PDB file of N, CA and C in Angstrom:
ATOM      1  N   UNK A   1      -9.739  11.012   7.632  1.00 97.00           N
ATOM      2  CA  UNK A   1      -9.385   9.616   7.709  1.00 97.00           C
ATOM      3  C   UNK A   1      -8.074   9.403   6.952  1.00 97.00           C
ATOM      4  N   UNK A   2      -7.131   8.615   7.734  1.00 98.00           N
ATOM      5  CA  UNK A   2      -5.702   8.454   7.305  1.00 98.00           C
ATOM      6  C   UNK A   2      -6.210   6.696   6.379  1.00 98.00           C
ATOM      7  N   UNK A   3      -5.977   6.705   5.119  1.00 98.00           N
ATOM      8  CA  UNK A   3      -5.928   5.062   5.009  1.00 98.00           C
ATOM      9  C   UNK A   3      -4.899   4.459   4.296  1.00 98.00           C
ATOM     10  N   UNK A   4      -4.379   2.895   4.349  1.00 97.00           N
ATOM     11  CA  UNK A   4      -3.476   2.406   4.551  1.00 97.00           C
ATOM     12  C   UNK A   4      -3.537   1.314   3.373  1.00 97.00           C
ATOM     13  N   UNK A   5      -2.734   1.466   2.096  1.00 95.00           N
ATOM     14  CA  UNK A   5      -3.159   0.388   1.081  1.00 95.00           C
ATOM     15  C   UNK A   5      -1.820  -0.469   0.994  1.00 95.00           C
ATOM     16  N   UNK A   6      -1.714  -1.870   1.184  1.00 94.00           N
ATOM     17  CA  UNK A   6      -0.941  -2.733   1.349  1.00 94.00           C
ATOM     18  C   UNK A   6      -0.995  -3.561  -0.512  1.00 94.00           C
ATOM     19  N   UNK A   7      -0.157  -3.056  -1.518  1.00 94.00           N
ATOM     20  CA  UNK A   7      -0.218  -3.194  -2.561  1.00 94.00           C
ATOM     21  C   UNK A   7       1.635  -4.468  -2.534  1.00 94.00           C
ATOM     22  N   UNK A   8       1.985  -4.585  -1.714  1.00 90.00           N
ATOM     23  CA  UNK A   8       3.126  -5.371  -1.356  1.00 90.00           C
ATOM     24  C   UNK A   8       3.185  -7.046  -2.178  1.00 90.00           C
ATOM     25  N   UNK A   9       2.289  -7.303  -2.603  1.00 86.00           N
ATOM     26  CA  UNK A   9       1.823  -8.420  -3.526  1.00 86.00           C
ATOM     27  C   UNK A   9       1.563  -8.680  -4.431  1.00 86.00           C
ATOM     28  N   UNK A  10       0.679  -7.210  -4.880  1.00 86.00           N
ATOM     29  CA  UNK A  10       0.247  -6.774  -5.905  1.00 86.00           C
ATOM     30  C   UNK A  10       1.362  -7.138  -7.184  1.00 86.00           C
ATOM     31  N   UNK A  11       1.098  -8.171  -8.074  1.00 80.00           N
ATOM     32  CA  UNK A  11       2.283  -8.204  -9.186  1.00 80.00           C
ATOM     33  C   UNK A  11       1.975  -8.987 -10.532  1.00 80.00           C
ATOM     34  N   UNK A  12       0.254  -8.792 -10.354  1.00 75.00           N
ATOM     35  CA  UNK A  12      -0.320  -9.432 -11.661  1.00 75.00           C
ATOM     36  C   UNK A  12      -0.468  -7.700 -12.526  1.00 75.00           C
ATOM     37  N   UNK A  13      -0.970  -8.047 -13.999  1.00 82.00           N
ATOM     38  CA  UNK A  13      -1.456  -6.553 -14.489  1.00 82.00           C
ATOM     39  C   UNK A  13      -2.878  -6.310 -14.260  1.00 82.00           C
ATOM     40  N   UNK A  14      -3.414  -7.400 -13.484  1.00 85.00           N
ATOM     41  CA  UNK A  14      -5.432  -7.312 -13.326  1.00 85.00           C
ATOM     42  C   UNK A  14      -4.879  -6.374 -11.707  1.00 85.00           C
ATOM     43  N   UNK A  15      -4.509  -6.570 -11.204  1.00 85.00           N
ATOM     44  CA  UNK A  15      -4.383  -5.792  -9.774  1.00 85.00           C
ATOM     45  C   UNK A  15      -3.762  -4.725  -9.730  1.00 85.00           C
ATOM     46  N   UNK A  16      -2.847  -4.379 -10.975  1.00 88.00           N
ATOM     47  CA  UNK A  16      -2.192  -3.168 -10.905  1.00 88.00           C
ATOM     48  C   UNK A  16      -3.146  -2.170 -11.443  1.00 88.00           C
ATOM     49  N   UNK A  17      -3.791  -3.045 -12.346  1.00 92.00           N
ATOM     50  CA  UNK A  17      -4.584  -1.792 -12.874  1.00 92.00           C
ATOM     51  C   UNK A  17      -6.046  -1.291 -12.500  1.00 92.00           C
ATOM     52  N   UNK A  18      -6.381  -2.252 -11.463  1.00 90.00           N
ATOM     53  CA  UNK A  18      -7.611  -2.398 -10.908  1.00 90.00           C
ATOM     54  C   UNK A  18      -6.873  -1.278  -9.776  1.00 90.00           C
ATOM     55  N   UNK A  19      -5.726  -1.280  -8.899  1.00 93.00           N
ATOM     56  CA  UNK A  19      -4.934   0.099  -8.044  1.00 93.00           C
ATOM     57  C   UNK A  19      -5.366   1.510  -8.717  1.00 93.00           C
ATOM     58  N   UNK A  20      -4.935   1.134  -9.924  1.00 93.00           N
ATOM     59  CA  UNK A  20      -4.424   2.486 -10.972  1.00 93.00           C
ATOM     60  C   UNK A  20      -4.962   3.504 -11.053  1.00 93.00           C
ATOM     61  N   UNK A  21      -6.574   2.557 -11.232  1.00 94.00           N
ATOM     62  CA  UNK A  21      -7.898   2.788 -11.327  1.00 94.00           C
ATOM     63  C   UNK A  21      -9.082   3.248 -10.445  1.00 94.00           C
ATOM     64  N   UNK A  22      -8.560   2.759  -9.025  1.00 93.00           N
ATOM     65  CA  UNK A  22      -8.906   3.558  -7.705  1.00 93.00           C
ATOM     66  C   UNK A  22      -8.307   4.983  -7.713  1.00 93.00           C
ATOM     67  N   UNK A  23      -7.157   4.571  -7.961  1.00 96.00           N
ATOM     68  CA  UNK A  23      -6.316   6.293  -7.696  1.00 96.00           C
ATOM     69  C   UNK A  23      -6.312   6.713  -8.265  1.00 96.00           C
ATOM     70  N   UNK A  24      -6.597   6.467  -9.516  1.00 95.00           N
ATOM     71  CA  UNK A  24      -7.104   7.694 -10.373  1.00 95.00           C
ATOM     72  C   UNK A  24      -8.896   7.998 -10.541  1.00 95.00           C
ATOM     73  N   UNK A  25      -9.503   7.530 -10.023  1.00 95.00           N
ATOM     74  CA  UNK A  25     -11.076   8.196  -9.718  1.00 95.00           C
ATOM     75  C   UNK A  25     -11.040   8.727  -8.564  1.00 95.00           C
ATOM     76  N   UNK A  26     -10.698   8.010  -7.247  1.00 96.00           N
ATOM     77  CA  UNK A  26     -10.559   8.847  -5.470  1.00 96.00           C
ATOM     78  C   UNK A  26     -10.757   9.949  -5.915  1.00 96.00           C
ATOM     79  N   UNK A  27     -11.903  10.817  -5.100  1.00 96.00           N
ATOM     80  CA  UNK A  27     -11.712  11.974  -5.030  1.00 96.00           C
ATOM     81  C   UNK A  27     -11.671  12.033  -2.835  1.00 96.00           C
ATOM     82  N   UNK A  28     -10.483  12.037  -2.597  1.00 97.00           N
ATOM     83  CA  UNK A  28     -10.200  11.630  -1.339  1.00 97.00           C
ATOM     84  C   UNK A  28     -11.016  13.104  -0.540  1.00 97.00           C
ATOM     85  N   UNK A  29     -11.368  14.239  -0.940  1.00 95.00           N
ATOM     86  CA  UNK A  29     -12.437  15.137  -0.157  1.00 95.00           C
ATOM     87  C   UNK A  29     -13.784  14.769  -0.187  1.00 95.00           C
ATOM     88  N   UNK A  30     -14.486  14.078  -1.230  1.00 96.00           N
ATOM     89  CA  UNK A  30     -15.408  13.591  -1.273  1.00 96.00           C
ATOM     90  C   UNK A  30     -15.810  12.746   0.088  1.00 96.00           C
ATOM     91  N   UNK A  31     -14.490  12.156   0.280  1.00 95.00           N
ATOM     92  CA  UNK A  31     -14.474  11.293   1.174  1.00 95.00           C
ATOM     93  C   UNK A  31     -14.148  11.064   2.449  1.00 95.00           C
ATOM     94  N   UNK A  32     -13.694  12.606   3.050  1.00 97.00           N
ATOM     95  CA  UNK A  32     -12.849  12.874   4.097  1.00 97.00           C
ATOM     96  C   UNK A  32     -11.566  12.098   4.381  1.00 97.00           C
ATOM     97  N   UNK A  33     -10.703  11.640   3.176  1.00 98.00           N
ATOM     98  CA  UNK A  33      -9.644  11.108   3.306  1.00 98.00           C
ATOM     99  C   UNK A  33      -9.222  11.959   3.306  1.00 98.00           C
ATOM    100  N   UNK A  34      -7.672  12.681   4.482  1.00 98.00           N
ATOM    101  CA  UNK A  34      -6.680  13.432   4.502  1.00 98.00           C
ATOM    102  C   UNK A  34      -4.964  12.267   3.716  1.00 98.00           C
ATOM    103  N   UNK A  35      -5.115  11.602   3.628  1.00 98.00           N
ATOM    104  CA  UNK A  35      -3.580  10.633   3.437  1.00 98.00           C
ATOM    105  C   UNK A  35      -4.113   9.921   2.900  1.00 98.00           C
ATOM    106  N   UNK A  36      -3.103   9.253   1.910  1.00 98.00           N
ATOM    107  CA  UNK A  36      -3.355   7.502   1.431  1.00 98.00           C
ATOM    108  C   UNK A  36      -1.571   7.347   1.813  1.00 98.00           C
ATOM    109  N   UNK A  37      -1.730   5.817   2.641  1.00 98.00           N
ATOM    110  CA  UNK A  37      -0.425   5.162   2.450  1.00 98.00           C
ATOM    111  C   UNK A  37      -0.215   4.328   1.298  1.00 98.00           C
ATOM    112  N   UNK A  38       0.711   4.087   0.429  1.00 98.00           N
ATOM    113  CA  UNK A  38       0.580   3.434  -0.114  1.00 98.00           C
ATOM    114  C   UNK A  38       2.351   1.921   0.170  1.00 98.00           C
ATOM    115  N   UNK A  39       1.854   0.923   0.620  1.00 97.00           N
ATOM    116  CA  UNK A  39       3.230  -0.068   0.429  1.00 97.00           C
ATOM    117  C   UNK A  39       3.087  -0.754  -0.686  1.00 97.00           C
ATOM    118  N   UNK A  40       4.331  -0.901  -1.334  1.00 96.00           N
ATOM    119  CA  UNK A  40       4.540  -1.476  -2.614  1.00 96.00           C
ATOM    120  C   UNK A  40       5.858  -1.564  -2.829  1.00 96.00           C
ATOM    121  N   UNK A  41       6.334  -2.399  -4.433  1.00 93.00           N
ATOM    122  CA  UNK A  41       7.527  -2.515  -4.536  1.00 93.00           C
ATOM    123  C   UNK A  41       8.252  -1.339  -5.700  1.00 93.00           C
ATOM    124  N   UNK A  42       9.378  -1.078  -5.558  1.00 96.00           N
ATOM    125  CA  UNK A  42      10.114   0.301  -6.398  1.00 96.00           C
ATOM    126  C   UNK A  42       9.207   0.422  -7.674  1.00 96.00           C
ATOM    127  N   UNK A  43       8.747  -0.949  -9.223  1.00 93.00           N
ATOM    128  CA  UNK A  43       8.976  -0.681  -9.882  1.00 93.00           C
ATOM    129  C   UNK A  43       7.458  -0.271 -10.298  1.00 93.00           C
ATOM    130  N   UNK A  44       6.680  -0.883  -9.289  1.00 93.00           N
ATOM    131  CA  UNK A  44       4.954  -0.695  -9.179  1.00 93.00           C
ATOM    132  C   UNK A  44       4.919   0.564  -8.953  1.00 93.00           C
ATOM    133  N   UNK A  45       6.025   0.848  -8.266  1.00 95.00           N
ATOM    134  CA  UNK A  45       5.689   2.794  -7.241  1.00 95.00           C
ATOM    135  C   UNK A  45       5.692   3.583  -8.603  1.00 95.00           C
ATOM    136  N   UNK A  46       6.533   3.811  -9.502  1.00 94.00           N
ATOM    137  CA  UNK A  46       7.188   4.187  -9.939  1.00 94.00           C
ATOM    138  C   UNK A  46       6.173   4.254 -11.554  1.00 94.00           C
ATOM    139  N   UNK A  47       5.261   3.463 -11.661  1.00 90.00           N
ATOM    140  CA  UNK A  47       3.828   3.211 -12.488  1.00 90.00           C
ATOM    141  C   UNK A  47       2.733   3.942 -12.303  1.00 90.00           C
ATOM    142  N   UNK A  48       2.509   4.212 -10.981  1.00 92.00           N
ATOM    143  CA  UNK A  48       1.341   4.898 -10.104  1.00 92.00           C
ATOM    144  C   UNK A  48       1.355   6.254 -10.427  1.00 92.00           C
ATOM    145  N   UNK A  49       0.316   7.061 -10.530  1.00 90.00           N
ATOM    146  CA  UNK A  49       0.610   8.345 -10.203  1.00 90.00           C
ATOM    147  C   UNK A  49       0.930   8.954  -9.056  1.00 90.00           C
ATOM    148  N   UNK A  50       0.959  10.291  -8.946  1.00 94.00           N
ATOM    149  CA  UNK A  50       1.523  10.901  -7.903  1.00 94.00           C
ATOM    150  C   UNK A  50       0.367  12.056  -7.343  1.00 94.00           C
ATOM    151  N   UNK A  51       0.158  11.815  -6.582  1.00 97.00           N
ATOM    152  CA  UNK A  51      -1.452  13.256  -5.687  1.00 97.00           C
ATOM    153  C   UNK A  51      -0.334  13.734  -4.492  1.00 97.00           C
ATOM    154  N   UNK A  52      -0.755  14.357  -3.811  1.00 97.00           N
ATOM    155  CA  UNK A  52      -0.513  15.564  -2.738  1.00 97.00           C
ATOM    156  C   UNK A  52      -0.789  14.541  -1.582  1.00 97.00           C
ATOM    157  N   UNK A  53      -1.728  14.271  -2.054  1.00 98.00           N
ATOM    158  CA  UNK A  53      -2.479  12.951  -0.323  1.00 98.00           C
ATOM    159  C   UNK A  53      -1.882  11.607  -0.535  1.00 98.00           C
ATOM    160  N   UNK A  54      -1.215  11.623  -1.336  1.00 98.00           N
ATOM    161  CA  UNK A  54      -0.557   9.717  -2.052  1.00 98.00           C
ATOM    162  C   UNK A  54       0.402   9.668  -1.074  1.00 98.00           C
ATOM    163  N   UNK A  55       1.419   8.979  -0.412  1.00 98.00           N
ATOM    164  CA  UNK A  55       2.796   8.682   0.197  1.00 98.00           C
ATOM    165  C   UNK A  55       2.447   7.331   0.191  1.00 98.00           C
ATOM    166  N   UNK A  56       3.629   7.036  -1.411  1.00 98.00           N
ATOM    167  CA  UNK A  56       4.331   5.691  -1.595  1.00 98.00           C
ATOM    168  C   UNK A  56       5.436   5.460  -1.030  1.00 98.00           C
ATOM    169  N   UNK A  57       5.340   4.232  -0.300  1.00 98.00           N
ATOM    170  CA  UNK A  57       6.286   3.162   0.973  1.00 98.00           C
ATOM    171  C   UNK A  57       7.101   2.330   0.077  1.00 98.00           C
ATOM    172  N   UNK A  58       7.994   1.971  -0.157  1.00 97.00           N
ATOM    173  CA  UNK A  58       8.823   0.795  -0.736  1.00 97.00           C
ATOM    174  C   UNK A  58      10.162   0.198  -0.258  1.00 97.00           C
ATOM    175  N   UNK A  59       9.285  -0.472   0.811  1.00 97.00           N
ATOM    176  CA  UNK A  59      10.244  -1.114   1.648  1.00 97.00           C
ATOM    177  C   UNK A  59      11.495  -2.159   1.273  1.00 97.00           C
ATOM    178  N   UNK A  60      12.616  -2.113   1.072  1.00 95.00           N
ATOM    179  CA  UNK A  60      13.510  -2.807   0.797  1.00 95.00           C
ATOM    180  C   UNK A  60      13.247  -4.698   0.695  1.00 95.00           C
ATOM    181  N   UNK A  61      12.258  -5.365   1.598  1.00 93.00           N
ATOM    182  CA  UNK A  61      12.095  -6.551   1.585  1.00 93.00           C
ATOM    183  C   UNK A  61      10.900  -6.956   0.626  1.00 93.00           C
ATOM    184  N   UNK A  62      10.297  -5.795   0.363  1.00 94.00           N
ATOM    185  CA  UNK A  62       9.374  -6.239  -1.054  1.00 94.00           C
ATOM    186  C   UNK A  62       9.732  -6.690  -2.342  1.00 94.00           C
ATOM    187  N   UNK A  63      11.106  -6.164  -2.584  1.00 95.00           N
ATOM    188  CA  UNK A  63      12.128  -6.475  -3.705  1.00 95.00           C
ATOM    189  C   UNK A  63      12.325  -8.115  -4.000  1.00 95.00           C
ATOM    190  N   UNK A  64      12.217  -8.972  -2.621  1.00 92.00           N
ATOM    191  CA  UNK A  64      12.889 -10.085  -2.879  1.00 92.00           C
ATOM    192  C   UNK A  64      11.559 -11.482  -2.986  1.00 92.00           C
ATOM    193  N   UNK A  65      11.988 -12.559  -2.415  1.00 92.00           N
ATOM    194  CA  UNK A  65      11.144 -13.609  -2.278  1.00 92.00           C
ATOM    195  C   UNK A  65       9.484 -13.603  -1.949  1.00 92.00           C
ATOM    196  N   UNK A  66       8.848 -14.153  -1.985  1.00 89.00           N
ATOM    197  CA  UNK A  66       7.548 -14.496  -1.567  1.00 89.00           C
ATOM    198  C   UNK A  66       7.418 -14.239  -0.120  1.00 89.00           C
ATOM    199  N   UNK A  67       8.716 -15.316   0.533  1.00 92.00           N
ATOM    200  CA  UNK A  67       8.332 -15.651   1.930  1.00 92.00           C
ATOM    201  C   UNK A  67       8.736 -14.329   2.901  1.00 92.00           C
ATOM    202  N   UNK A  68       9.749 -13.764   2.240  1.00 93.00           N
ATOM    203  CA  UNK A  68      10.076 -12.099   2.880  1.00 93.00           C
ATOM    204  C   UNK A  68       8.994 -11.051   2.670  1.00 93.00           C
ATOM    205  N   UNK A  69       8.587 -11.282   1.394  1.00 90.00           N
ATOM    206  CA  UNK A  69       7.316 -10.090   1.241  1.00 90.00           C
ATOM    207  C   UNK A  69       6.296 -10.611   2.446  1.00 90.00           C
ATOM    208  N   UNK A  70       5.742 -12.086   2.286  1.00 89.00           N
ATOM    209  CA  UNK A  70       4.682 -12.441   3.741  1.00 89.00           C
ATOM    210  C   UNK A  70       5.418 -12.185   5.116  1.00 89.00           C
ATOM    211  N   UNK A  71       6.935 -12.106   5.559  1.00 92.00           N
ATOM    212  CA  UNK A  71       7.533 -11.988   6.496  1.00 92.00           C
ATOM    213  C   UNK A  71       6.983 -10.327   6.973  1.00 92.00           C
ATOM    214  N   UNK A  72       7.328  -9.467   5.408  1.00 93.00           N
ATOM    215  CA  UNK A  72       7.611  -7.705   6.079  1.00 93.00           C
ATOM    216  C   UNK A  72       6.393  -7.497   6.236  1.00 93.00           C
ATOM    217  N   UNK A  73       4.781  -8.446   5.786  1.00 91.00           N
ATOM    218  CA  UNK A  73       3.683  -8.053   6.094  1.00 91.00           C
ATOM    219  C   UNK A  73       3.476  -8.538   7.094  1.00 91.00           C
ATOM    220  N   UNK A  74       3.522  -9.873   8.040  1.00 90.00           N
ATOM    221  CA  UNK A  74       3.308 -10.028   9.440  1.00 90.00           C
ATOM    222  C   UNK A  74       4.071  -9.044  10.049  1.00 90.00           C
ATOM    223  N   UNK A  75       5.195  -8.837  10.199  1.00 91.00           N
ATOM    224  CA  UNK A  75       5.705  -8.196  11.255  1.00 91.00           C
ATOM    225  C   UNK A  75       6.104  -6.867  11.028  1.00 91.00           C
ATOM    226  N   UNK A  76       6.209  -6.251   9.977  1.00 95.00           N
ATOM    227  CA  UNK A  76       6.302  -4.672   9.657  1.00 95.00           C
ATOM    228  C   UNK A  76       5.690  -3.783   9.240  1.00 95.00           C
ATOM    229  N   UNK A  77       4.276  -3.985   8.511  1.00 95.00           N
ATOM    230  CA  UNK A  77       3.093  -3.633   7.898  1.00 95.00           C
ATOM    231  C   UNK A  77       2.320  -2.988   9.103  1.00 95.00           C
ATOM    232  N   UNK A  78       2.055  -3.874  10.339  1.00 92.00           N
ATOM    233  CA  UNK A  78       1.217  -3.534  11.257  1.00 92.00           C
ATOM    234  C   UNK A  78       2.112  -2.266  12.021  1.00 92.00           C
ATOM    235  N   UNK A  79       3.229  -2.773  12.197  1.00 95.00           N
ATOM    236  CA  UNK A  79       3.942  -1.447  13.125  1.00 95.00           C
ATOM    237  C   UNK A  79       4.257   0.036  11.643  1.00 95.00           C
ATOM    238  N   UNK A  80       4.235   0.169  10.364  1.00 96.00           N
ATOM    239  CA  UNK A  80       3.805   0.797   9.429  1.00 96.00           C
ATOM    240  C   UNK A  80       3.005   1.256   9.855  1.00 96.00           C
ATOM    241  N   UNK A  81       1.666   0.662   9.913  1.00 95.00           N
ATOM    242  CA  UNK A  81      -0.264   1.400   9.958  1.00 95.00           C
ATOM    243  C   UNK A  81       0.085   1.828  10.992  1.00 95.00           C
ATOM    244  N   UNK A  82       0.880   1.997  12.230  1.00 95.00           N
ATOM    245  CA  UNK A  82       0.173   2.246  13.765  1.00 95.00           C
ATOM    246  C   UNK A  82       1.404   3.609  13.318  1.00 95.00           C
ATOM    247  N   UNK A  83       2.645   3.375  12.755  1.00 97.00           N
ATOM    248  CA  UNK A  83       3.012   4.519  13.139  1.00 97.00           C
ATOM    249  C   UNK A  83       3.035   5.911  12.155  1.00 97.00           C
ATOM    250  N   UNK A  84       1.736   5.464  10.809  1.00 98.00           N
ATOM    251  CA  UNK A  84       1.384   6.592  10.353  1.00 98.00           C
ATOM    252  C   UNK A  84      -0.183   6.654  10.736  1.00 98.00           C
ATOM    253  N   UNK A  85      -0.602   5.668  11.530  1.00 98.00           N
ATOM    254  CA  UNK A  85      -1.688   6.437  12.109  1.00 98.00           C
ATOM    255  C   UNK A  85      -2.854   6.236  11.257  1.00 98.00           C
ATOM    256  N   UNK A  86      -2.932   5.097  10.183  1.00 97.00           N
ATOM    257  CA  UNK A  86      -3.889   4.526   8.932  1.00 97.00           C
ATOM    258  C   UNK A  86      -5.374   4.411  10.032  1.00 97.00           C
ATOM    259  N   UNK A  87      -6.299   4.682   9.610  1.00 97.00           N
ATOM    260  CA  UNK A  87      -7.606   4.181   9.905  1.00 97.00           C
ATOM    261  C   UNK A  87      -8.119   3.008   9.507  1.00 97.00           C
ATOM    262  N   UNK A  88      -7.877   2.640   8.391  1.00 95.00           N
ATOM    263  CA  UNK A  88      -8.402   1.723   7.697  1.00 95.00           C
ATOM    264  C   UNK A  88      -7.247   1.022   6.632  1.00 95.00           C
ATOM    265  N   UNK A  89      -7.260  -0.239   6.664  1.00 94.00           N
ATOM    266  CA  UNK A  89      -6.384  -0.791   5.568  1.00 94.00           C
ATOM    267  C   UNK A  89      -7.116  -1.625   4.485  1.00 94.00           C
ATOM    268  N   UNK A  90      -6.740  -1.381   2.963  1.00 93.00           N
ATOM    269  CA  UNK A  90      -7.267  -1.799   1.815  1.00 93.00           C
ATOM    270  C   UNK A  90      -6.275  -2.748   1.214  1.00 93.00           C
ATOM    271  N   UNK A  91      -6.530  -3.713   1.204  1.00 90.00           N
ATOM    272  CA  UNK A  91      -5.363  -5.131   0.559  1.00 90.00           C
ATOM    273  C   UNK A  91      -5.783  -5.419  -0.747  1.00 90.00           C
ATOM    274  N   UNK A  92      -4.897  -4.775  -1.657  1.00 86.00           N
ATOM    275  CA  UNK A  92      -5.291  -4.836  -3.237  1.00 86.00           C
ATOM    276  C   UNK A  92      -5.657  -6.441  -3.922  1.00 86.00           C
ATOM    277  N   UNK A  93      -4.527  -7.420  -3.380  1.00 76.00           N
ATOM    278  CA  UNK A  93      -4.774  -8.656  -3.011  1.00 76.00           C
ATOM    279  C   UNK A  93      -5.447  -9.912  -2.508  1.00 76.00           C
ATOM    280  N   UNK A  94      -6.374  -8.466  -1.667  1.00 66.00           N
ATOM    281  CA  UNK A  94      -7.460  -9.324  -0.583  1.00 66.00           C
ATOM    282  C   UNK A  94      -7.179 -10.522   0.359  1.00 66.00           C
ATOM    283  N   UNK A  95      -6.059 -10.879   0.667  1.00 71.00           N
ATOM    284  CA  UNK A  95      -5.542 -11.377   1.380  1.00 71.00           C
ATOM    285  C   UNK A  95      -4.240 -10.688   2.433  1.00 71.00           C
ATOM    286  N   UNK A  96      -4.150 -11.400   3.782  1.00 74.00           N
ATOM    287  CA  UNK A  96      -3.158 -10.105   4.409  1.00 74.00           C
ATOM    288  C   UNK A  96      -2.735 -11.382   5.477  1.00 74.00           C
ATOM    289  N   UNK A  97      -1.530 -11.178   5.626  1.00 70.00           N
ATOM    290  CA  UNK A  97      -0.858 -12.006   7.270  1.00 70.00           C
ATOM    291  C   UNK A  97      -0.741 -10.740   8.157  1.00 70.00           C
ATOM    292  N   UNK A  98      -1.343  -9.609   8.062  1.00 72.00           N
ATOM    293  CA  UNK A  98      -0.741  -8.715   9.221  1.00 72.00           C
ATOM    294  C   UNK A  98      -1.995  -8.521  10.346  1.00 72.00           C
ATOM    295  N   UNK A  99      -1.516  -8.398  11.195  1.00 67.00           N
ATOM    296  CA  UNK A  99      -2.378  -8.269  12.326  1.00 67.00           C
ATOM    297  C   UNK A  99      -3.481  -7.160  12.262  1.00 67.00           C
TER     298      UNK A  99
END
């Protein structure tokens, strides 16, 4: 299973570390996870650790406004998941505009 974590919002310290805290217990064979995507912004990426199965995304429009971060999740997030092929998407946020 390829899965797909949309951390693009993520910018309190209760959600970063509640992330932190997934990825560092996952034991992604346990689980038949082959990949984690991860989208987020440079300085969050850059906090996270690093696994073999991790690939952190940091798309240039996460950097800026509110309404661009909800923009690159309606319309670039979904074409993201389809073209790495995510099974499942996890919204650290719990909220999502993407299809």
């Amino acid at each position: 299973m390829i899965v797909g974590i949309d951390a693009s919002r993520c910018r309190s310290g209760g959600g970063m570390a509640h992330l932190v805290g997934i990825l560092e217990n996952l034991d992604p064979v346990e689980h038949d996870i082959s990949k984690v995507h991860l989208w987020t912004y440079i300085s969050f990426s850059k906090k996270l650790p690093s696994y073999h199965w991790l690939e952190k995304h940091t798309p240039d429009l996460l950097e800026y406004s509110l309404i661009l971060q909800l923009w690159w999740q309606r319309v670039s997030l979904s074409k993201a998941l389809k073209q790495t092929q995510c099974d499942i998407l996890f919204t650290v946020d719990s909220s999502t505009v993407c299809r």
